[in-house]
């Protein structure tokens, strides 16, 4: 149980284009989803927290207009990287929690984004 | 600044030995603690969660929590080469009801055959 999927697993795009990443909880309803990015040999950096039906809460320094997050249902959240640039190339990982502030986060397999 | 501290390692142990991974945290309000394993190029995978003081065992893994000392550890018995990975200690932020995880930098474990 507690499986989270992400799509696509990797994507290569040209600078200036937008990329959408989907995160789905397959066998549970995710009250809260989290989006992280990770650079090589570094720990995960939380970008934003999203709750179903409400606006995402972004961490300090994360541009909300650049990283658009939508949590349309209890099983789906999307992250759109708008006008991507090479410095946005990273490993993007989502996690999902069933609910409760102490609840476990289950991670998706991640999406590797390369912007040319 | 709420912090989670881990020794980055690498921690090298021979196959079959016990690997001991340690973590300290600064937020006294934290109530939920997790160990994740991350293989190179992959996302984190949950190993253990622990909420109460003492030990919690699951197969070859034992998590230990001491809230008074703000210390949490993970023991891996009978270490296998497949256990070689980065182990992330994570703590749910104690205030703000956000459910946000604060991660340590991770300890790299190498199990040598």
Tab-separated table of C-alpha atoms in Angstrom, chain A residues 34 36 38 43-44 46 49 59 91 93 101-110 112, chain B residues 32 34 36 38 41-44 46 49 51 88 92 97-101 103-105:
chain	number	residue	atom	x	y	z
A	34	UNK	CA	4.616	18.030	-1.078
A	36	UNK	CA	10.760	18.754	-3.486
A	38	UNK	CA	17.111	17.698	-5.251
A	43	UNK	CA	19.494	16.650	0.407
A	44	UNK	CA	15.901	17.281	-0.578
A	46	UNK	CA	11.019	21.420	-0.001
A	49	UNK	CA	3.028	22.111	0.302
A	59	UNK	CA	8.758	27.902	0.768
A	91	UNK	CA	15.361	15.950	-9.803
A	93	UNK	CA	10.135	14.537	-6.247
A	101	UNK	CA	0.154	16.595	10.850
A	102	UNK	CA	2.213	13.663	12.046
A	103	UNK	CA	1.461	11.400	9.164
A	104	UNK	CA	4.031	9.640	7.051
A	105	UNK	CA	5.041	11.030	3.678
A	106	UNK	CA	5.338	8.508	0.868
A	107	UNK	CA	7.536	9.555	-1.998
A	108	UNK	CA	7.020	9.213	-5.715
A	109	UNK	CA	9.858	7.904	-7.890
A	110	UNK	CA	10.856	11.386	-9.025
A	112	UNK	CA	14.438	14.157	-13.794
B	32	UNK	CA	7.299	12.193	14.519
B	34	UNK	CA	11.421	8.848	10.122
B	36	UNK	CA	14.352	6.949	4.672
B	38	UNK	CA	17.820	6.701	-0.872
B	41	UNK	CA	19.465	8.543	-8.596
B	42	UNK	CA	16.300	7.323	-6.879
B	43	UNK	CA	13.755	8.890	-4.573
B	44	UNK	CA	13.601	8.245	-0.809
B	46	UNK	CA	10.520	4.802	3.890
B	49	UNK	CA	8.763	5.665	11.523
B	51	UNK	CA	6.915	8.308	17.580
B	88	UNK	CA	18.037	10.211	5.565
B	92	UNK	CA	8.170	16.497	11.196
B	97	UNK	CA	0.681	22.073	11.920
B	98	UNK	CA	2.197	21.900	8.474
B	99	UNK	CA	3.339	18.302	8.406
B	100	UNK	CA	6.586	19.501	6.877
B	101	UNK	CA	9.550	17.178	7.030
B	103	UNK	CA	15.673	16.326	6.539
B	104	UNK	CA	19.204	15.757	7.627
B	105	UNK	CA	21.932	15.777	5.004
